[in-house]
Amino acid sequence: VSHTTIYRWIYQGYLSIDNSNLPEGRRPKKDKEPKSKKPIIPDKSIELRPKEIESRSTLGHWEFDTVIGKRDGKQPCLLVFTERKTSVELIYKLDSKSPKETVKIIDNIHNKLNNRFSKIFQSLTCDNGCEFWDWKGIEKDNRTTLYYCHPYSSWERPQNERANRLIRRFIPKGKSINDYSDDEIKRIQNWMNHYPRASLGWQRPIDVFTKELKSIGLDCSILQKLF
């Protein structure tokens, strides 16, 4: 029996479970109030992103976003990177949702990888959240190129959105990120990177990422620095 048949039986009421028992599934649509559009920096628009990034034909193009726990006051959050070709994930805890914290994480990754950073992080695509407003700090010394999605267009970061939903299996909305240790965050990252994906022919993202590193002449010892 295919997975689509099983889902259809659930939706049609043939099985003794419903949407509330599923980690993902159809959800009732909510009426949303219209929002005013946020400005987008013209020369950083996703419209200017090269077509080769769209095709996912080369390694090193990432989508990234933040995952929020509690929204009360100043709360930590997660910064989640998703590599477009391999679906490999990097998850970091931020003390707060701010441009300074985002640049700090990218600086730390750069310091670990040195001149290999630009090969692995050729481009980054994000939304217009305030934590990504310091584009000069993110692109510092031409180490990468940043692109902004259109406002309220999360579908322009499809793989990253999928990753965020997987994270919600472990960290439900409203649950404080403070309740999770760094080791627990790394375990979530490790589970995601070893979870076989249909889009990869049921290969694991970490295995595909490793092959891609070798194909561009990078030593796989670099995995220890990233993960």
Coordinates of N, CA and C in Angstrom, one line a residue:
V1 N 0.9 -1.2 0.0 CA 0.0 0.0 0.0 C 0.9 1.2 0.0
S2 N 0.6 2.2 -0.9 CA 1.5 3.4 -1.0 C 1.1 4.3 0.1
H3 N 2.0 5.3 0.4 CA 1.8 6.2 1.5 C 0.6 7.2 1.1
T4 N 0.4 7.4 -0.2 CA -0.7 8.3 -0.6 C -2.0 7.7 -0.3
T5 N -2.1 6.3 -0.5 CA -3.3 5.6 -0.2 C -3.6 5.7 1.3
I6 N -2.6 5.5 2.1 CA -2.8 5.5 3.6 C -3.3 6.9 4.0
Y7 N -2.7 8.0 3.4 CA -3.2 9.3 3.8 C -4.6 9.5 3.3
R8 N -4.9 9.0 2.1 CA -6.3 9.2 1.6 C -7.3 8.5 2.6
W9 N -7.0 7.3 3.0 CA -7.8 6.5 4.0 C -8.0 7.3 5.3
I10 N -6.9 8.0 5.7 CA -7.0 8.8 6.9 C -8.0 9.9 6.7
Y11 N -7.8 10.7 5.6 CA -8.7 11.8 5.3 C -10.1 11.4 5.1
Q12 N -10.4 10.2 4.6 CA -11.7 9.8 4.3 C -12.4 9.1 5.5
G13 N -11.6 8.9 6.6 CA -12.1 8.4 7.9 C -12.2 6.9 8.0
Y14 N -11.4 6.2 7.1 CA -11.4 4.7 7.1 C -10.5 4.2 8.2
L15 N -9.6 5.0 8.8 CA -8.7 4.5 9.8 C -9.1 5.2 11.1
S16 N -8.7 4.7 12.3 CA -9.1 5.2 13.6 C -8.1 6.3 14.0
I17 N -7.5 7.1 13.1 CA -6.7 8.2 13.5 C -7.1 9.4 12.6
D18 N -6.7 10.6 13.0 CA -7.0 11.8 12.2 C -5.8 12.7 12.1
N19 N -6.0 13.9 11.6 CA -4.9 14.8 11.4 C -4.1 15.1 12.7
S20 N -4.8 15.1 13.8 CA -4.1 15.4 15.1 C -3.1 14.4 15.5
N21 N -3.2 13.2 14.9 CA -2.2 12.1 15.2 C -1.0 12.2 14.2
L22 N -1.0 13.1 13.2 CA 0.0 13.1 12.2 C 1.0 14.2 12.5
P23 N 2.3 13.9 12.3 CA 3.3 15.0 12.4 C 3.1 16.1 11.4
E24 N 2.6 15.7 10.2 CA 2.3 16.6 9.2 C 1.0 16.1 8.5
G25 N 0.3 17.0 7.8 CA -0.9 16.6 7.1 C -1.7 17.9 6.8
R26 N -2.9 17.7 6.3 CA -3.8 18.8 5.9 C -4.2 19.5 7.2
R27 N -4.2 20.8 7.2 CA -4.7 21.6 8.3 C -5.7 22.6 7.8
P28 N -6.7 22.9 8.6 CA -7.7 23.9 8.2 C -7.1 25.2 7.9
K29 N -7.5 25.9 6.9 CA -7.0 27.2 6.5 C -7.6 28.2 7.4
K30 N -6.7 29.1 7.9 CA -7.1 30.2 8.7 C -7.2 31.5 7.9
D31 N -8.2 32.3 8.2 CA -8.3 33.6 7.5 C -7.2 34.5 8.1
K32 N -6.4 35.1 7.3 CA -5.4 36.0 7.7 C -5.7 37.4 7.3
E33 N -5.3 38.3 8.2 CA -5.5 39.7 7.9 C -4.4 40.2 7.0
P34 N -4.8 41.0 6.0 CA -3.8 41.5 5.1 C -2.7 42.2 5.8
K35 N -1.4 42.0 5.4 CA -0.3 42.6 6.0 C 0.3 43.6 5.0
S36 N 0.9 44.6 5.6 CA 1.6 45.6 4.7 C 2.9 45.0 4.3
K37 N 3.3 45.2 3.1 CA 4.6 44.6 2.6 C 5.8 45.3 3.2
K38 N 6.8 44.4 3.4 CA 8.1 44.9 3.9 C 8.9 45.3 2.7
P39 N 9.8 46.3 2.9 CA 10.6 46.7 1.8 C 11.7 45.6 1.5
I40 N 12.1 45.5 0.2 CA 13.1 44.5 -0.1 C 14.3 45.3 -0.8
I41 N 15.5 44.9 -0.5 CA 16.6 45.6 -1.1 C 16.7 45.2 -2.5
P42 N 16.6 46.1 -3.5 CA 16.5 45.8 -4.9 C 17.6 44.9 -5.4
D43 N 18.9 45.3 -5.1 CA 20.0 44.6 -5.7 C 20.3 43.3 -5.0
K44 N 19.4 42.9 -4.1 CA 19.6 41.6 -3.4 C 18.3 40.7 -3.5
S45 N 17.5 41.1 -4.5 CA 16.2 40.3 -4.7 C 16.5 38.9 -5.2
I46 N 15.7 38.0 -4.8 CA 15.8 36.6 -5.4 C 15.6 36.6 -6.9
E47 N 15.0 37.6 -7.4 CA 14.8 37.7 -8.9 C 16.1 37.8 -9.6
L48 N 17.2 38.2 -8.9 CA 18.5 38.3 -9.5 C 19.4 37.1 -9.3
R49 N 18.8 36.1 -8.6 CA 19.6 34.9 -8.3 C 19.8 34.1 -9.6
P50 N 21.1 33.7 -9.9 CA 21.4 32.9 -11.1 C 20.5 31.7 -11.3
K51 N 20.3 31.3 -12.5 CA 19.4 30.1 -12.8 C 20.1 28.8 -12.3
E52 N 21.4 28.8 -12.2 CA 22.0 27.5 -11.8 C 21.7 27.2 -10.3
I53 N 21.3 28.2 -9.6 CA 20.9 28.0 -8.2 C 19.5 27.4 -8.2
E54 N 18.7 27.9 -9.1 CA 17.3 27.3 -9.2 C 17.3 25.8 -9.5
S55 N 18.3 25.4 -10.4 CA 18.3 24.0 -10.8 C 18.9 23.1 -9.8
R56 N 19.5 23.6 -8.7 CA 20.1 22.7 -7.7 C 21.2 21.8 -8.3
S57 N 21.9 22.3 -9.3 CA 22.9 21.5 -9.9 C 24.3 21.6 -9.3
T58 N 24.5 22.6 -8.4 CA 25.8 22.7 -7.8 C 25.7 22.8 -6.3
L59 N 26.7 22.4 -5.6 CA 26.8 22.5 -4.2 C 27.1 23.9 -3.7
G60 N 26.6 24.3 -2.6 CA 27.0 25.5 -1.9 C 25.9 26.6 -1.9
H61 N 24.7 26.3 -2.2 CA 23.7 27.3 -2.2 C 22.6 26.9 -1.1
W62 N 22.5 27.8 -0.2 CA 21.7 27.5 1.0 C 20.5 28.4 1.2
E63 N 19.5 27.9 1.8 CA 18.3 28.6 2.3 C 18.5 28.7 3.8
F64 N 18.1 29.8 4.4 CA 18.2 29.8 5.9 C 17.1 30.7 6.5
D65 N 16.7 30.3 7.7 CA 15.6 31.0 8.4 C 15.8 30.7 9.9
T66 N 14.9 31.4 10.7 CA 14.9 31.2 12.1 C 13.6 30.4 12.5
V67 N 13.8 29.6 13.6 CA 12.7 28.8 14.2 C 12.5 29.4 15.6
I68 N 11.3 29.9 15.8 CA 11.0 30.6 17.1 C 10.3 29.6 18.1
G69 N 10.7 29.7 19.3 CA 10.0 28.9 20.4 C 8.9 29.8 21.0
K70 N 9.1 30.2 22.2 CA 8.2 31.2 22.9 C 8.4 32.6 22.3
R71 N 7.3 33.3 22.2 CA 7.4 34.7 21.7 C 7.4 35.7 22.8
D72 N 7.5 35.3 24.1 CA 7.4 36.3 25.2 C 8.7 36.9 25.4
G73 N 8.8 38.2 25.2 CA 10.0 38.9 25.5 C 11.2 38.5 24.6
K74 N 12.4 38.7 25.2 CA 13.6 38.3 24.4 C 13.9 36.9 24.7
Q75 N 13.7 36.1 23.6 CA 13.9 34.6 23.7 C 14.9 34.1 22.7
P76 N 15.6 33.0 23.0 CA 16.5 32.4 22.0 C 15.7 31.8 20.9
C77 N 16.3 31.6 19.8 CA 15.7 30.9 18.6 C 16.7 30.1 17.9
L78 N 16.4 29.4 16.9 CA 17.3 28.5 16.1 C 17.5 29.2 14.7
L79 N 18.7 29.2 14.3 CA 19.1 29.6 12.9 C 19.3 28.3 12.1
V80 N 18.5 28.1 11.1 CA 18.5 26.8 10.4 C 19.0 27.0 8.9
F81 N 20.1 26.3 8.5 CA 20.6 26.4 7.2 C 20.2 25.1 6.4
T82 N 19.8 25.2 5.2 CA 19.4 24.0 4.4 C 20.2 24.1 3.0
E83 N 21.0 23.2 2.7 CA 21.7 23.2 1.5 C 20.8 22.7 0.4
R84 N 20.7 23.4 -0.7 CA 19.6 23.1 -1.7 C 19.8 21.8 -2.5
K85 N 21.1 21.5 -2.8 CA 21.3 20.3 -3.6 C 21.2 19.0 -2.8
T86 N 21.7 19.0 -1.6 CA 21.8 17.8 -0.8 C 20.8 17.7 0.4
S87 N 20.1 18.8 0.7 CA 19.2 18.9 1.8 C 19.9 18.7 3.2
V88 N 21.2 18.9 3.3 CA 21.8 18.7 4.5 C 21.5 20.0 5.4
E89 N 21.5 19.8 6.7 CA 21.0 20.8 7.6 C 22.1 21.2 8.6
L90 N 22.1 22.5 8.9 CA 22.9 23.0 10.0 C 22.0 23.8 10.9
I91 N 22.1 23.6 12.2 CA 21.2 24.2 13.2 C 22.0 24.8 14.3
Y92 N 21.8 26.1 14.6 CA 22.5 26.8 15.6 C 21.5 27.6 16.5
K93 N 21.9 27.6 17.8 CA 21.0 28.4 18.7 C 21.5 29.8 18.8
L94 N 20.6 30.7 18.6 CA 20.8 32.2 18.8 C 20.3 32.7 20.1
D95 N 21.1 33.5 20.8 CA 20.6 34.1 22.0 C 19.4 35.0 21.8
S96 N 19.3 35.6 20.6 CA 18.1 36.4 20.3 C 18.0 36.5 18.8
K97 N 16.8 37.0 18.4 CA 16.6 37.1 16.9 C 17.0 38.5 16.5
S98 N 18.3 38.6 16.1 CA 18.9 39.9 15.8 C 19.9 39.8 14.7
P99 N 20.1 40.8 13.9 CA 21.2 40.8 12.9 C 22.6 40.5 13.4
K100 N 22.9 41.0 14.6 CA 24.2 40.8 15.2 C 24.4 39.3 15.5
E101 N 23.4 38.6 16.0 CA 23.5 37.2 16.3 C 23.7 36.4 15.1
T102 N 23.0 36.7 14.0 CA 23.1 36.0 12.7 C 24.5 36.1 12.2
V103 N 25.0 37.3 12.1 CA 26.3 37.6 11.6 C 27.4 36.8 12.4
K104 N 27.2 36.8 13.7 CA 28.1 36.1 14.6 C 28.2 34.7 14.3
I105 N 27.1 34.0 14.0 CA 27.1 32.6 13.6 C 27.8 32.4 12.3
I106 N 27.6 33.2 11.3 CA 28.2 33.1 10.0 C 29.7 33.4 10.2
D107 N 30.1 34.3 11.0 CA 31.5 34.6 11.3 C 32.2 33.3 11.9
N108 N 31.5 32.7 12.8 CA 32.1 31.5 13.4 C 32.3 30.4 12.4
I109 N 31.3 30.2 11.5 CA 31.4 29.1 10.5 C 32.6 29.5 9.6
H110 N 32.7 30.8 9.2 CA 33.8 31.2 8.3 C 35.2 31.0 9.0
N111 N 35.3 31.3 10.3 CA 36.5 31.1 11.0 C 37.0 29.6 11.0
K112 N 36.0 28.7 11.1 CA 36.3 27.3 11.1 C 36.7 26.8 9.7
L113 N 36.1 27.3 8.6 CA 36.4 26.8 7.3 C 37.5 27.6 6.6
N114 N 37.7 28.8 7.0 CA 38.7 29.7 6.4 C 38.4 29.8 4.9
N115 N 39.4 29.6 4.0 CA 39.2 29.9 2.6 C 38.3 28.9 1.9
R116 N 37.8 27.8 2.6 CA 36.9 26.9 2.1 C 35.5 27.3 2.2
F117 N 35.3 28.4 3.0 CA 33.9 28.9 3.3 C 33.2 29.2 2.0
S118 N 33.8 30.0 1.1 CA 33.2 30.5 -0.1 C 32.8 29.4 -1.1
K119 N 33.5 28.2 -1.0 CA 33.2 27.1 -1.8 C 31.9 26.4 -1.3
I120 N 31.8 26.3 0.0 CA 30.7 25.6 0.6 C 29.4 26.5 0.7
F121 N 29.7 27.8 0.9 CA 28.6 28.8 1.1 C 28.7 29.8 0.0
Q122 N 28.4 29.4 -1.3 CA 28.4 30.3 -2.4 C 27.3 31.4 -2.3
S123 N 26.1 30.9 -1.8 CA 25.0 31.9 -1.7 C 24.1 31.5 -0.6
L124 N 23.4 32.5 -0.1 CA 22.4 32.3 1.0 C 21.1 33.0 0.6
T125 N 20.0 32.3 0.8 CA 18.7 32.9 0.5 C 17.8 32.9 1.7
C126 N 17.3 34.1 2.1 CA 16.5 34.2 3.3 C 15.3 35.1 3.1
D127 N 14.4 35.2 4.1 CA 13.3 36.1 4.0 C 13.7 37.5 4.5
N128 N 12.7 38.4 4.7 CA 13.0 39.8 5.1 C 13.0 40.0 6.6
G129 N 13.1 38.9 7.4 CA 13.1 39.1 8.8 C 14.2 40.0 9.3
C130 N 14.0 40.7 10.4 CA 15.0 41.6 10.9 C 16.3 41.0 11.2
E131 N 16.4 39.7 11.5 CA 17.6 39.0 11.8 C 18.5 38.9 10.6
F132 N 18.0 39.2 9.4 CA 18.8 39.1 8.2 C 19.1 40.5 7.6
W133 N 18.8 41.6 8.3 CA 18.9 42.9 7.7 C 20.4 43.3 7.5
D134 N 21.3 42.8 8.2 CA 22.7 43.2 8.0 C 23.4 42.4 6.9
W135 N 23.0 42.7 5.7 CA 23.5 42.0 4.5 C 25.0 42.3 4.3
K136 N 25.4 43.4 4.7 CA 26.9 43.7 4.5 C 27.7 42.9 5.5
G137 N 27.2 42.7 6.7 CA 27.9 41.8 7.6 C 27.9 40.3 7.2
I138 N 26.8 39.9 6.6 CA 26.7 38.5 6.1 C 27.6 38.3 4.9
E139 N 27.7 39.3 4.0 CA 28.5 39.1 2.8 C 30.0 39.6 3.0
K140 N 30.4 39.9 4.2 CA 31.6 40.5 4.5 C 32.8 39.9 3.7
D141 N 33.6 40.8 3.1 CA 34.8 40.4 2.3 C 34.4 39.5 1.1
N142 N 33.2 39.7 0.6 CA 32.7 38.9 -0.6 C 32.8 37.4 -0.3
R143 N 32.6 37.0 0.9 CA 32.7 35.6 1.2 C 31.5 34.8 0.7
T144 N 30.3 35.4 0.5 CA 29.1 34.8 0.0 C 28.3 35.9 -0.6
T145 N 27.1 35.4 -1.2 CA 26.2 36.4 -1.8 C 24.8 36.1 -1.2
L146 N 24.2 37.2 -0.8 CA 22.9 37.0 -0.1 C 21.7 37.4 -1.0
Y147 N 20.6 36.7 -1.0 CA 19.4 37.0 -1.8 C 18.2 37.0 -0.8
Y148 N 17.4 38.0 -1.0 CA 16.1 38.1 -0.2 C 14.9 37.6 -1.0
C149 N 14.1 36.8 -0.4 CA 12.8 36.4 -1.0 C 11.9 37.6 -1.0
H150 N 10.8 37.4 -1.8 CA 9.8 38.4 -1.7 C 9.1 38.4 -0.4
P151 N 8.5 39.5 0.1 CA 7.8 39.4 1.4 C 6.7 38.4 1.4
Y152 N 6.6 37.7 2.5 CA 5.5 36.7 2.7 C 5.5 35.6 1.6
S153 N 6.7 35.2 1.2 CA 6.8 34.2 0.1 C 7.6 33.1 0.5
S154 N 7.2 32.4 1.6 CA 8.0 31.3 2.1 C 8.2 30.2 1.1
W155 N 7.3 30.1 0.1 CA 7.5 29.0 -0.9 C 8.7 29.2 -1.7
E156 N 9.4 30.4 -1.6 CA 10.6 30.6 -2.3 C 11.8 30.0 -1.6
R157 N 11.6 29.5 -0.4 CA 12.6 28.7 0.4 C 12.0 27.3 0.7
P158 N 11.6 26.5 -0.3 CA 10.8 25.3 0.0 C 11.5 24.3 0.9
Q159 N 12.8 24.1 0.6 CA 13.5 23.0 1.4 C 13.7 23.5 2.8
N160 N 14.0 24.7 3.0 CA 14.2 25.3 4.4 C 12.8 25.2 5.2
E161 N 11.7 25.5 4.5 CA 10.4 25.4 5.2 C 10.1 23.9 5.6
R162 N 10.5 23.0 4.7 CA 10.3 21.6 5.0 C 11.2 21.2 6.2
A163 N 12.4 21.7 6.3 CA 13.3 21.4 7.4 C 12.7 22.0 8.7
N164 N 12.1 23.2 8.6 CA 11.5 23.8 9.8 C 10.4 22.9 10.4
R165 N 9.6 22.3 9.4 CA 8.5 21.5 9.9 C 9.0 20.2 10.5
L166 N 10.1 19.7 10.1 CA 10.7 18.5 10.7 C 11.2 18.8 12.1
I167 N 11.8 20.0 12.3 CA 12.2 20.5 13.6 C 11.0 20.6 14.6
R168 N 9.9 20.9 14.1 CA 8.7 21.1 14.9 C 8.2 19.7 15.5
R169 N 8.7 18.6 14.9 CA 8.4 17.3 15.5 C 9.0 17.2 16.9
F170 N 10.1 17.9 17.1 CA 10.9 17.8 18.3 C 10.6 19.1 19.2
I171 N 10.4 20.2 18.6 CA 10.3 21.5 19.3 C 8.9 22.1 18.9
P172 N 7.8 21.8 19.6 CA 6.5 22.4 19.2 C 6.5 23.9 19.3
K173 N 5.6 24.5 18.6 CA 5.5 26.0 18.7 C 5.1 26.3 20.2
G174 N 5.6 27.4 20.7 CA 5.3 27.8 22.0 C 6.2 27.2 23.1
K175 N 7.0 26.3 22.7 CA 8.0 25.7 23.6 C 9.3 26.4 23.6
S176 N 9.8 26.9 24.7 CA 11.0 27.7 24.8 C 12.2 26.9 24.3
I177 N 13.0 27.6 23.5 CA 14.3 27.0 23.0 C 15.2 26.8 24.2
N178 N 15.0 27.6 25.3 CA 15.8 27.4 26.5 C 15.7 26.0 27.1
D179 N 14.6 25.3 26.8 CA 14.4 24.0 27.4 C 15.2 22.9 26.7
Y180 N 16.0 23.3 25.7 CA 16.7 22.3 24.9 C 18.2 22.7 25.0
S181 N 19.0 21.7 25.3 CA 20.5 21.9 25.4 C 21.1 21.9 24.0
D182 N 22.3 22.3 24.0 CA 23.1 22.3 22.7 C 23.2 20.9 22.2
D183 N 23.4 19.9 23.1 CA 23.5 18.5 22.7 C 22.1 18.0 22.1
E184 N 21.0 18.5 22.6 CA 19.7 18.1 22.1 C 19.5 18.7 20.7
I185 N 19.9 19.9 20.5 CA 19.8 20.6 19.2 C 20.7 19.8 18.2
K186 N 21.9 19.4 18.6 CA 22.7 18.6 17.7 C 22.1 17.3 17.3
R187 N 21.4 16.7 18.3 CA 20.8 15.4 18.0 C 19.7 15.5 17.0
I188 N 19.0 16.6 17.1 CA 17.9 16.9 16.1 C 18.6 17.1 14.7
Q189 N 19.6 17.9 14.6 CA 20.4 18.1 13.4 C 20.9 16.7 12.8
N190 N 21.4 15.9 13.7 CA 22.0 14.6 13.3 C 20.9 13.7 12.7
W191 N 19.7 13.7 13.4 CA 18.6 12.9 12.9 C 18.1 13.4 11.5
M192 N 18.1 14.7 11.3 CA 17.6 15.2 10.0 C 18.6 14.9 8.9
N193 N 19.9 14.9 9.2 CA 20.9 14.7 8.2 C 21.1 13.2 7.9
H194 N 20.5 12.3 8.7 CA 20.6 10.9 8.5 C 19.2 10.3 8.1
Y195 N 18.2 11.2 7.9 CA 16.9 10.8 7.5 C 16.8 10.7 6.0
P196 N 16.6 9.4 5.4 CA 16.5 9.3 4.0 C 15.4 10.1 3.3
R197 N 15.8 10.8 2.2 CA 14.8 11.7 1.5 C 14.4 11.1 0.2
A198 N 13.1 11.2 -0.1 CA 12.7 10.7 -1.4 C 13.3 11.5 -2.5
S199 N 13.5 12.9 -2.3 CA 14.1 13.7 -3.3 C 15.5 13.4 -3.6
L200 N 16.2 12.6 -2.8 CA 17.6 12.2 -3.0 C 17.6 10.7 -3.4
G201 N 16.5 10.1 -3.8 CA 16.5 8.7 -4.1 C 16.6 7.9 -2.9
W202 N 16.1 8.3 -1.8 CA 16.2 7.7 -0.5 C 17.6 7.5 0.1
Q203 N 18.5 8.4 -0.4 CA 19.8 8.5 0.2 C 19.7 9.5 1.4
R204 N 20.7 9.4 2.3 CA 20.7 10.3 3.4 C 21.4 11.6 3.0
P205 N 21.0 12.8 3.5 CA 21.6 14.0 3.1 C 23.1 14.1 3.4
I206 N 23.5 13.5 4.6 CA 24.9 13.6 4.9 C 25.8 12.8 4.0
D207 N 25.2 11.7 3.4 CA 26.0 10.9 2.5 C 26.2 11.6 1.1
V208 N 25.1 12.2 0.7 CA 25.1 13.0 -0.6 C 26.0 14.2 -0.4
F209 N 26.0 14.9 0.7 CA 26.8 16.0 0.9 C 28.3 15.6 0.9
T210 N 28.6 14.5 1.5 CA 30.0 14.0 1.6 C 30.5 13.7 0.1
K211 N 29.7 13.1 -0.7 CA 30.0 12.9 -2.1 C 30.3 14.2 -2.8
E212 N 29.4 15.1 -2.6 CA 29.6 16.4 -3.3 C 30.9 17.2 -2.8
L213 N 31.2 17.0 -1.6 CA 32.5 17.6 -1.1 C 33.7 17.0 -1.8
K214 N 33.7 15.7 -2.0 CA 34.8 15.0 -2.7 C 34.8 15.5 -4.1
S215 N 33.6 15.7 -4.7 CA 33.6 16.1 -6.2 C 34.2 17.4 -6.4
I216 N 34.2 18.3 -5.4 CA 34.8 19.6 -5.6 C 36.2 19.7 -5.0
G217 N 36.8 18.5 -4.6 CA 38.1 18.5 -4.1 C 38.4 18.9 -2.7
L218 N 37.3 18.8 -1.9 CA 37.5 19.1 -0.4 C 37.6 17.9 0.4
D219 N 38.5 17.9 1.4 CA 38.7 16.8 2.3 C 37.5 16.7 3.2
C220 N 37.1 15.4 3.4 CA 35.9 15.2 4.2 C 36.1 15.4 5.7
S221 N 37.3 15.7 6.1 CA 37.6 16.0 7.5 C 36.9 17.4 7.9
I222 N 36.5 18.1 6.9 CA 35.7 19.3 7.1 C 34.4 19.1 7.7
L223 N 33.9 17.9 7.6 CA 32.6 17.6 8.2 C 32.6 17.8 9.7
Q224 N 33.7 17.5 10.4 CA 33.9 17.7 11.8 C 33.8 19.1 12.2
K225 N 34.2 20.0 11.3 CA 34.1 21.4 11.6 C 32.7 22.0 11.5
L226 N 31.9 21.4 10.6 CA 30.6 21.8 10.3 C 29.6 21.2 11.3
F227 N 29.7 19.9 11.5 CA 28.7 19.2 12.2 C 29.1 18.8 13.6

